[in-house]
Amino acid sequence: MKLSGNWRTLLRPNLINRTHQYGLRHQSTKVCDPLRILFCGSEDFSIASLRAVHDEHIKNPKLIASIDVVCKPSKRVGRGLKTFREVPIKAVAKELNLPVHEIQTFTGWNPPKPHNKPINLIVAVSFGLLVPPRILSGAKYEGLNVHPSLLPDFRGAAPLHHTLLSNSKTTGITLQTLHPSQLDHGKILAQTAYPIPNPDTCTVSQLLEYVAPKGAEILIRGLREKIFIPPYNEINPSEAPPQPQDPQIRKAPLISPESSHINWPTWPASEIVRRNQILGPLWTSATFLTKDPGIKGVRGSSGFTVPMVKRIIFDGISLGRETTDPRIPEPGLITVDFEGTEIHLDTCDGRTVMIARAKLEGGVEKEARALGGQAWKGKLICR
């Protein structure tokens, strides 16, 4: 793996258009045994680091003697739970001819002994499980973790999503030790800060593609510099990259379905569009009015009644028009053009968002105009 840039140069914080690098500033004089690495990972961010560690192992076997990969087991998915989905890193490990160990928990599990020697360094990248003290203390050099944010900011399971949702213009990579009892609370050994490319439109997949090789790079440099050997050269607060203006450190919890629930009273049109770009399909609740001959409704004995509330999932959301209607905006109100080809929903800032695709709970995704007839006839109220 080719490493670019001057690793040990600290750049002035006011040079916001350049990459900031912190940590690993001096040529290491530390000496270590050949590393027998237990690599714990899951998806694309960790796959980039695994490939880089494997490349380093091939080029420098005196530094890295062996690599064992740990991941979670395959899980049943789909209708009837008949399909197994493997953790992506498993296929990559097999491609690289690396031993794979699938575990749901570390309880009762003992690390392998490559060449009859114990694992001496644990590397965890986007793994999702806490490596317990029993496993950490069994490794001579304990553990390292690569995290795609400038810790302690965006500490949690979804740093990339929350970085974009917060409208940040910069992102970063942190190399830290593994904490024995808390995720993302280790000693910070190195950090790099980078400007986010096209921050106003960047998607999670684009940001992941951008930061994954940078995470791999900081890890390889840390291994070469033997940063994992005490005494640790922790980053001092005065050296760390500038933190956000908000004094509250931002958290990055796992994205839940509620994160995609459109908040009509508070989300302007631009936020709804941006969240669709970052999180994917968004949803809202809708009341469906249906005919029931047995119930006298507001339009007579064969009129409408309100039998149920269902969820509608929207995708392909774009900015609509600025409303010129003098009425007070009714966020979530569906309007249909006269041709029935465009579906708009009012937003709280006096604009609309236009919907390309929609899926009714229990149904299949369709072009949003398929809902136009129901909305036009007053059978659909979206709030």
Short mmCIF file of C-alpha atoms in Angstrom, two decimals:
data_model
loop_
_atom_site.label_atom_id
_atom_site.label_comp_id
_atom_site.label_asym_id
_atom_site.label_seq_id
_atom_site.Cartn_x
_atom_site.Cartn_y
_atom_site.Cartn_z
CA MET A 1 0.00 0.00 0.00
CA LYS A 2 1.44 3.34 -1.07
CA LEU A 3 1.46 5.95 1.66
CA SER A 4 1.36 9.58 0.65
CA GLY A 5 2.06 12.82 2.45
CA ASN A 6 4.37 13.82 5.27
CA TRP A 7 3.04 11.78 8.19
CA ARG A 8 4.84 13.61 10.93
CA THR A 9 4.16 17.20 9.88
CA LEU A 10 1.62 19.12 11.92
CA LEU A 11 -0.22 21.59 9.73
CA ARG A 12 -1.55 24.86 11.04
CA PRO A 13 -5.27 24.60 11.93
CA ASN A 14 -6.15 27.63 9.79
CA LEU A 15 -5.22 25.75 6.62
CA ILE A 16 -8.71 24.33 6.33
CA ASN A 17 -8.30 23.39 2.67
CA ARG A 18 -5.53 20.91 3.47
CA THR A 19 -5.34 17.66 5.36
CA HIS A 20 -4.44 17.97 9.05
CA GLN A 21 -2.39 15.16 10.56
CA TYR A 22 -1.80 14.63 14.26
CA GLY A 23 0.29 11.99 15.99
CA LEU A 24 3.13 9.69 14.90
CA ARG A 25 5.50 12.59 14.49
CA HIS A 26 8.83 10.96 15.26
CA GLN A 27 10.71 8.04 13.80
CA SER A 28 9.97 5.12 16.08
CA THR A 29 12.79 3.39 17.92
CA LYS A 30 10.43 0.85 19.47
CA VAL A 31 10.94 -2.84 18.87
CA CYS A 32 8.27 -5.52 18.89
CA ASP A 33 7.79 -9.20 18.22
CA PRO A 34 6.38 -10.18 14.83
CA LEU A 35 2.70 -9.32 15.06
CA ARG A 36 0.12 -12.09 15.20
CA ILE A 37 -2.98 -10.02 14.57
CA LEU A 38 -6.57 -10.85 15.43
CA PHE A 39 -8.51 -8.61 13.04
CA CYS A 40 -12.14 -7.96 14.03
CA GLY A 41 -14.30 -6.40 11.32
CA SER A 42 -17.52 -6.43 9.36
CA GLU A 43 -18.09 -4.24 6.29
CA ASP A 44 -16.45 -1.95 3.72
CA PHE A 45 -14.67 0.40 6.12
CA SER A 46 -13.00 -2.52 7.87
CA ILE A 47 -12.40 -4.39 4.59
CA ALA A 48 -10.13 -1.59 3.36
CA SER A 49 -8.05 -1.89 6.53
CA LEU A 50 -7.91 -5.69 6.31
CA ARG A 51 -6.63 -5.55 2.73
CA ALA A 52 -3.99 -3.01 3.75
CA VAL A 53 -2.86 -5.13 6.71
CA HIS A 54 -2.67 -8.18 4.45
CA ASP A 55 -0.60 -6.26 1.87
CA GLU A 56 1.75 -5.18 4.64
CA HIS A 57 1.97 -8.78 5.87
CA ILE A 58 3.06 -9.94 2.39
CA LYS A 59 5.61 -7.14 2.00
CA ASN A 60 6.90 -7.15 5.57
CA PRO A 61 6.40 -10.53 7.29
CA LYS A 62 8.91 -9.51 9.95
CA LEU A 63 6.41 -6.90 11.12
CA ILE A 64 3.21 -8.93 10.61
CA ALA A 65 3.62 -12.67 10.95
CA SER A 66 -0.03 -13.75 10.73
CA ILE A 67 -3.61 -12.48 10.51
CA ASP A 68 -6.73 -14.20 11.83
CA VAL A 69 -10.11 -12.64 11.06
CA VAL A 70 -13.05 -12.51 13.45
CA CYS A 71 -16.56 -11.59 12.32
CA LYS A 72 -20.14 -12.21 13.31
CA PRO A 73 -21.94 -15.29 11.94
CA SER A 74 -24.21 -15.23 8.91
CA LYS A 75 -27.76 -14.14 9.72
CA ARG A 76 -31.10 -15.19 8.31
CA VAL A 77 -32.85 -12.47 6.32
CA GLY A 78 -35.76 -12.03 3.94
CA ARG A 79 -39.25 -13.44 3.89
CA GLY A 80 -39.45 -16.55 6.02
CA LEU A 81 -35.82 -16.00 7.08
CA LYS A 82 -34.77 -18.54 4.47
CA THR A 83 -31.77 -16.64 3.12
CA PHE A 84 -28.42 -16.37 4.86
CA ARG A 85 -26.50 -13.10 4.59
CA GLU A 86 -22.80 -13.25 5.31
CA VAL A 87 -20.84 -10.43 6.87
CA PRO A 88 -18.99 -8.89 3.86
CA ILE A 89 -15.53 -9.19 5.40
CA LYS A 90 -15.84 -12.99 5.50
CA ALA A 91 -15.68 -13.32 1.71
CA VAL A 92 -12.67 -11.00 1.57
CA ALA A 93 -10.86 -12.98 4.26
CA LYS A 94 -11.46 -16.19 2.30
CA GLU A 95 -10.22 -14.48 -0.87
CA LEU A 96 -7.00 -13.59 0.97
CA ASN A 97 -6.73 -17.15 2.37
CA LEU A 98 -6.95 -15.92 5.95
CA PRO A 99 -8.44 -18.01 8.78
CA VAL A 100 -11.97 -16.86 9.69
CA HIS A 101 -13.62 -17.22 13.09
CA GLU A 102 -17.35 -16.48 13.29
CA ILE A 103 -18.56 -15.59 16.76
CA GLN A 104 -21.72 -14.04 18.16
CA THR A 105 -20.04 -13.28 21.47
CA PHE A 106 -16.60 -13.56 23.04
CA THR A 107 -18.09 -15.45 25.99
CA GLY A 108 -16.49 -18.88 26.18
CA TRP A 109 -14.38 -18.25 23.07
CA ASN A 110 -10.59 -18.42 23.05
CA PRO A 111 -8.41 -16.76 20.40
CA PRO A 112 -6.49 -18.99 17.98
CA LYS A 113 -2.78 -19.69 18.32
CA PRO A 114 -1.15 -19.28 14.93
CA HIS A 115 2.04 -21.32 14.72
CA ASN A 116 1.34 -22.35 18.33
CA LYS A 117 1.95 -18.79 19.51
CA PRO A 118 -0.65 -16.50 21.08
CA ILE A 119 -2.24 -13.55 19.35
CA ASN A 120 -0.31 -10.46 20.44
CA LEU A 121 -2.31 -7.59 18.87
CA ILE A 122 -6.04 -7.13 18.32
CA VAL A 123 -7.24 -4.74 15.63
CA ALA A 124 -10.95 -3.84 15.63
CA VAL A 125 -12.43 -1.79 12.78
CA SER A 126 -16.22 -1.28 12.53
CA PHE A 127 -16.71 -4.50 14.46
CA GLY A 128 -19.63 -3.63 16.73
CA LEU A 129 -18.69 -5.89 19.63
CA LEU A 130 -16.67 -4.89 22.68
CA VAL A 131 -13.47 -6.87 22.95
CA PRO A 132 -13.50 -7.91 26.63
CA PRO A 133 -10.61 -7.49 29.09
CA ARG A 134 -9.96 -11.25 29.09
CA ILE A 135 -9.14 -11.18 25.38
CA LEU A 136 -7.31 -7.83 25.48
CA SER A 137 -5.07 -8.77 28.41
CA GLY A 138 -4.17 -12.01 26.65
CA ALA A 139 -2.59 -10.04 23.80
CA LYS A 140 0.86 -8.67 24.58
CA TYR A 141 0.21 -5.35 22.79
CA GLU A 142 -3.52 -5.29 23.56
CA GLY A 143 -5.53 -3.57 20.83
CA LEU A 144 -6.02 -0.80 18.27
CA ASN A 145 -9.18 0.65 16.77
CA VAL A 146 -9.76 2.79 13.67
CA HIS A 147 -12.80 5.09 13.88
CA PRO A 148 -14.10 7.35 11.06
CA SER A 149 -14.45 10.58 13.02
CA LEU A 150 -12.38 12.97 15.09
CA LEU A 151 -13.08 11.43 18.46
CA PRO A 152 -14.54 12.21 20.88
CA ASP A 153 -16.85 13.86 18.34
CA PHE A 154 -19.31 11.46 16.67
CA ARG A 155 -18.57 8.63 19.04
CA GLY A 156 -20.88 5.70 18.24
CA ALA A 157 -22.00 3.15 15.68
CA ALA A 158 -22.94 5.51 12.81
CA PRO A 159 -20.36 8.33 12.60
CA LEU A 160 -20.60 8.78 8.83
CA HIS A 161 -24.38 9.20 8.85
CA HIS A 162 -24.31 11.68 11.71
CA THR A 163 -21.39 13.62 10.23
CA LEU A 164 -23.48 14.28 7.12
CA LEU A 165 -26.72 14.86 9.04
CA SER A 166 -24.99 17.56 11.08
CA ASN A 167 -23.97 19.39 7.86
CA SER A 168 -20.29 19.12 8.82
CA LYS A 169 -17.78 20.27 6.22
CA THR A 170 -14.95 18.13 7.60
CA THR A 171 -14.51 14.55 8.66
CA GLY A 172 -11.59 12.61 10.09
CA ILE A 173 -9.98 9.37 11.18
CA THR A 174 -8.90 8.42 14.70
CA LEU A 175 -6.48 5.67 15.70
CA GLN A 176 -7.00 4.75 19.34
CA THR A 177 -6.37 1.94 21.80
CA LEU A 178 -9.16 -0.49 22.61
CA HIS A 179 -10.87 0.38 25.87
CA PRO A 180 -11.67 -2.69 28.03
CA SER A 181 -15.20 -1.62 28.96
CA GLN A 182 -16.45 1.08 26.53
CA LEU A 183 -16.54 1.43 22.77
CA ASP A 184 -14.67 4.42 21.30
CA HIS A 185 -13.17 5.49 24.64
CA GLY A 186 -9.55 4.44 24.12
CA LYS A 187 -6.42 6.58 24.24
CA ILE A 188 -6.20 8.68 21.09
CA LEU A 189 -2.86 7.97 19.43
CA ALA A 190 -3.30 9.66 16.04
CA GLN A 191 -5.90 11.65 14.12
CA THR A 192 -6.28 13.08 10.65
CA ALA A 193 -8.83 15.62 9.48
CA TYR A 194 -10.09 15.93 5.92
CA PRO A 195 -12.52 18.21 4.09
CA ILE A 196 -15.64 16.36 2.96
CA PRO A 197 -15.89 16.34 -0.84
CA ASN A 198 -19.08 18.10 -2.00
CA PRO A 199 -20.42 18.27 1.57
CA ASP A 200 -23.88 19.53 0.59
CA THR A 201 -24.63 16.51 -1.60
CA CYS A 202 -22.22 13.83 -0.35
CA THR A 203 -23.90 10.49 0.41
CA VAL A 204 -22.88 7.92 3.01
CA SER A 205 -21.55 5.55 0.35
CA GLN A 206 -19.48 8.35 -1.19
CA LEU A 207 -18.09 9.38 2.18
CA LEU A 208 -17.34 5.75 3.04
CA GLU A 209 -15.45 5.32 -0.24
CA TYR A 210 -13.49 8.47 0.60
CA VAL A 211 -12.52 7.67 4.21
CA ALA A 212 -12.02 3.87 4.05
CA PRO A 213 -8.56 4.03 2.41
CA LYS A 214 -7.59 6.85 4.75
CA GLY A 215 -8.50 4.68 7.73
CA ALA A 216 -6.35 1.90 6.28
CA GLU A 217 -3.48 4.33 5.82
CA ILE A 218 -3.47 5.60 9.41
CA LEU A 219 -3.59 2.00 10.66
CA ILE A 220 -0.60 0.87 8.57
CA ARG A 221 1.40 3.89 9.62
CA GLY A 222 0.57 3.16 13.23
CA LEU A 223 1.73 -0.44 12.88
CA ARG A 224 4.97 0.60 11.20
CA GLU A 225 5.64 3.18 13.90
CA LYS A 226 4.71 0.60 16.56
CA ILE A 227 2.40 3.11 18.13
CA PHE A 228 0.73 0.30 20.09
CA ILE A 229 3.75 -0.17 22.37
CA PRO A 230 3.65 1.74 25.68
CA PRO A 231 4.40 4.37 26.72
CA TYR A 232 1.71 5.75 24.44
CA ASN A 233 2.23 9.08 22.74
CA GLU A 234 -1.31 10.34 23.35
CA ILE A 235 -2.49 13.42 21.51
CA ASN A 236 -2.63 16.45 23.78
CA PRO A 237 -5.78 18.60 23.66
CA SER A 238 -3.75 21.52 22.30
CA GLU A 239 -2.58 19.39 19.37
CA ALA A 240 -5.90 17.81 18.48
CA PRO A 241 -7.88 18.97 15.44
CA PRO A 242 -10.28 21.83 16.17
CA GLN A 243 -13.55 20.57 17.61
CA PRO A 244 -16.97 21.88 16.51
CA GLN A 245 -18.13 25.24 17.81
CA ASP A 246 -20.89 23.48 19.73
CA PRO A 247 -19.48 22.76 23.20
CA GLN A 248 -21.54 19.56 23.35
CA ILE A 249 -19.69 16.63 21.83
CA ARG A 250 -21.95 15.12 19.17
CA LYS A 251 -22.92 11.46 19.44
CA ALA A 252 -23.41 8.98 16.60
CA PRO A 253 -25.82 6.28 17.75
CA LEU A 254 -27.05 3.52 15.47
CA ILE A 255 -29.51 4.80 12.90
CA SER A 256 -33.02 3.75 13.91
CA PRO A 257 -36.21 3.69 11.82
CA GLU A 258 -37.35 6.80 13.68
CA SER A 259 -34.42 8.71 12.13
CA SER A 260 -36.21 8.35 8.77
CA HIS A 261 -39.63 9.41 10.09
CA ILE A 262 -40.46 12.74 8.44
CA ASN A 263 -41.07 15.43 11.05
CA TRP A 264 -43.48 17.63 9.12
CA PRO A 265 -43.79 20.45 11.70
CA THR A 266 -40.03 21.11 11.90
CA TRP A 267 -38.24 19.77 8.80
CA PRO A 268 -38.02 22.27 5.92
CA ALA A 269 -38.01 20.99 2.36
CA SER A 270 -34.21 21.07 2.10
CA GLU A 271 -33.83 18.87 5.20
CA ILE A 272 -36.27 16.28 3.89
CA VAL A 273 -34.37 16.10 0.59
CA ARG A 274 -31.00 15.90 2.36
CA ARG A 275 -32.16 13.16 4.73
CA ASN A 276 -33.40 11.16 1.77
CA GLN A 277 -29.92 11.46 0.23
CA ILE A 278 -28.21 10.36 3.46
CA LEU A 279 -30.60 7.83 4.99
CA GLY A 280 -32.41 6.54 1.92
CA PRO A 281 -36.21 6.15 1.86
CA LEU A 282 -38.16 8.21 4.40
CA TRP A 283 -41.54 7.36 5.87
CA THR A 284 -44.61 9.01 7.25
CA SER A 285 -48.00 7.98 8.54
CA ALA A 286 -51.10 8.40 6.40
CA THR A 287 -54.79 8.08 7.12
CA PHE A 288 -56.76 6.23 4.46
CA LEU A 289 -60.45 6.95 3.97
CA THR A 290 -62.32 4.03 2.41
CA LYS A 291 -65.91 3.37 1.49
CA ASP A 292 -67.87 1.17 3.86
CA PRO A 293 -71.52 0.72 2.88
CA GLY A 294 -72.34 -0.47 6.37
CA ILE A 295 -71.21 2.72 8.10
CA LYS A 296 -72.76 6.13 7.63
CA GLY A 297 -69.90 8.53 6.96
CA VAL A 298 -69.56 12.24 6.45
CA ARG A 299 -70.86 11.89 2.88
CA GLY A 300 -73.90 9.75 3.57
CA SER A 301 -74.64 6.11 4.14
CA SER A 302 -72.22 5.04 1.43
CA GLY A 303 -69.70 7.74 2.27
CA PHE A 304 -66.22 7.62 3.70
CA THR A 305 -65.04 6.34 7.02
CA VAL A 306 -61.56 6.26 8.60
CA PRO A 307 -60.60 2.63 9.10
CA MET A 308 -56.83 2.73 9.58
CA VAL A 309 -53.52 4.55 9.62
CA LYS A 310 -50.77 3.11 7.45
CA ARG A 311 -47.14 3.91 6.81
CA ILE A 312 -46.02 5.26 3.44
CA ILE A 313 -42.38 5.09 2.38
CA PHE A 314 -41.15 7.83 0.04
CA ASP A 315 -38.01 7.82 -2.12
CA GLY A 316 -36.60 9.88 -4.96
CA ILE A 317 -37.41 13.09 -3.09
CA SER A 318 -36.49 16.42 -4.67
CA LEU A 319 -37.18 20.08 -4.01
CA GLY A 320 -40.56 21.11 -5.34
CA ARG A 321 -41.98 24.53 -5.87
CA GLU A 322 -42.35 27.55 -3.66
CA THR A 323 -46.00 27.77 -2.90
CA THR A 324 -47.82 30.97 -3.86
CA ASP A 325 -50.95 29.87 -2.06
CA PRO A 326 -51.85 32.56 0.54
CA ARG A 327 -53.15 29.90 2.92
CA ILE A 328 -51.09 28.83 5.90
CA PRO A 329 -48.87 25.87 4.86
CA GLU A 330 -50.17 22.48 5.93
CA PRO A 331 -47.02 20.37 6.27
CA GLY A 332 -47.62 16.88 4.91
CA LEU A 333 -50.62 17.85 2.79
CA ILE A 334 -50.51 16.07 -0.57
CA THR A 335 -51.24 18.05 -3.72
CA VAL A 336 -51.50 16.67 -7.25
CA ASP A 337 -51.07 18.54 -10.51
CA PHE A 338 -53.97 18.54 -12.96
CA GLU A 339 -52.35 15.87 -15.14
CA GLY A 340 -51.76 13.69 -12.09
CA THR A 341 -48.09 13.23 -13.00
CA GLU A 342 -46.50 15.13 -10.10
CA ILE A 343 -47.04 14.50 -6.40
CA HIS A 344 -46.07 17.31 -4.04
CA LEU A 345 -46.18 17.51 -0.25
CA ASP A 346 -46.30 20.81 1.59
CA THR A 347 -43.47 21.55 4.01
CA CYS A 348 -43.27 23.86 7.01
CA ASP A 349 -41.18 26.50 5.20
CA GLY A 350 -43.74 27.28 2.52
CA ARG A 351 -42.24 25.01 -0.11
CA THR A 352 -43.05 21.53 -1.34
CA VAL A 353 -41.09 18.35 -1.91
CA MET A 354 -41.76 16.27 -5.00
CA ILE A 355 -41.97 12.49 -4.63
CA ALA A 356 -40.85 10.08 -7.36
CA ARG A 357 -41.55 6.72 -5.72
CA ALA A 358 -43.80 5.53 -2.92
CA LYS A 359 -44.56 2.28 -1.17
CA LEU A 360 -47.64 1.68 0.91
CA GLU A 361 -47.18 -0.47 4.00
CA GLY A 362 -47.65 -4.08 2.97
CA GLY A 363 -47.42 -3.24 -0.74
CA VAL A 364 -44.76 -2.81 -3.39
CA GLU A 365 -42.91 0.32 -4.45
CA LYS A 366 -44.63 2.24 -7.25
CA GLU A 367 -44.30 5.56 -8.97
CA ALA A 368 -45.68 8.11 -6.54
CA ARG A 369 -48.32 9.26 -9.01
CA ALA A 370 -50.10 5.96 -8.37
CA LEU A 371 -51.16 7.56 -5.08
CA GLY A 372 -52.37 10.66 -6.89
CA GLY A 373 -55.88 9.37 -7.48
CA GLN A 374 -56.43 8.60 -3.83
CA ALA A 375 -55.04 11.97 -2.76
CA TRP A 376 -57.09 13.81 -5.39
CA LYS A 377 -60.31 12.16 -4.22
CA GLY A 378 -59.54 13.00 -0.61
CA LYS A 379 -59.01 9.38 0.38
CA LEU A 380 -55.43 9.95 1.54
CA ILE A 381 -54.34 12.33 4.29
CA CYS A 382 -50.59 12.36 4.93
CA ARG A 383 -49.32 13.80 8.21
#
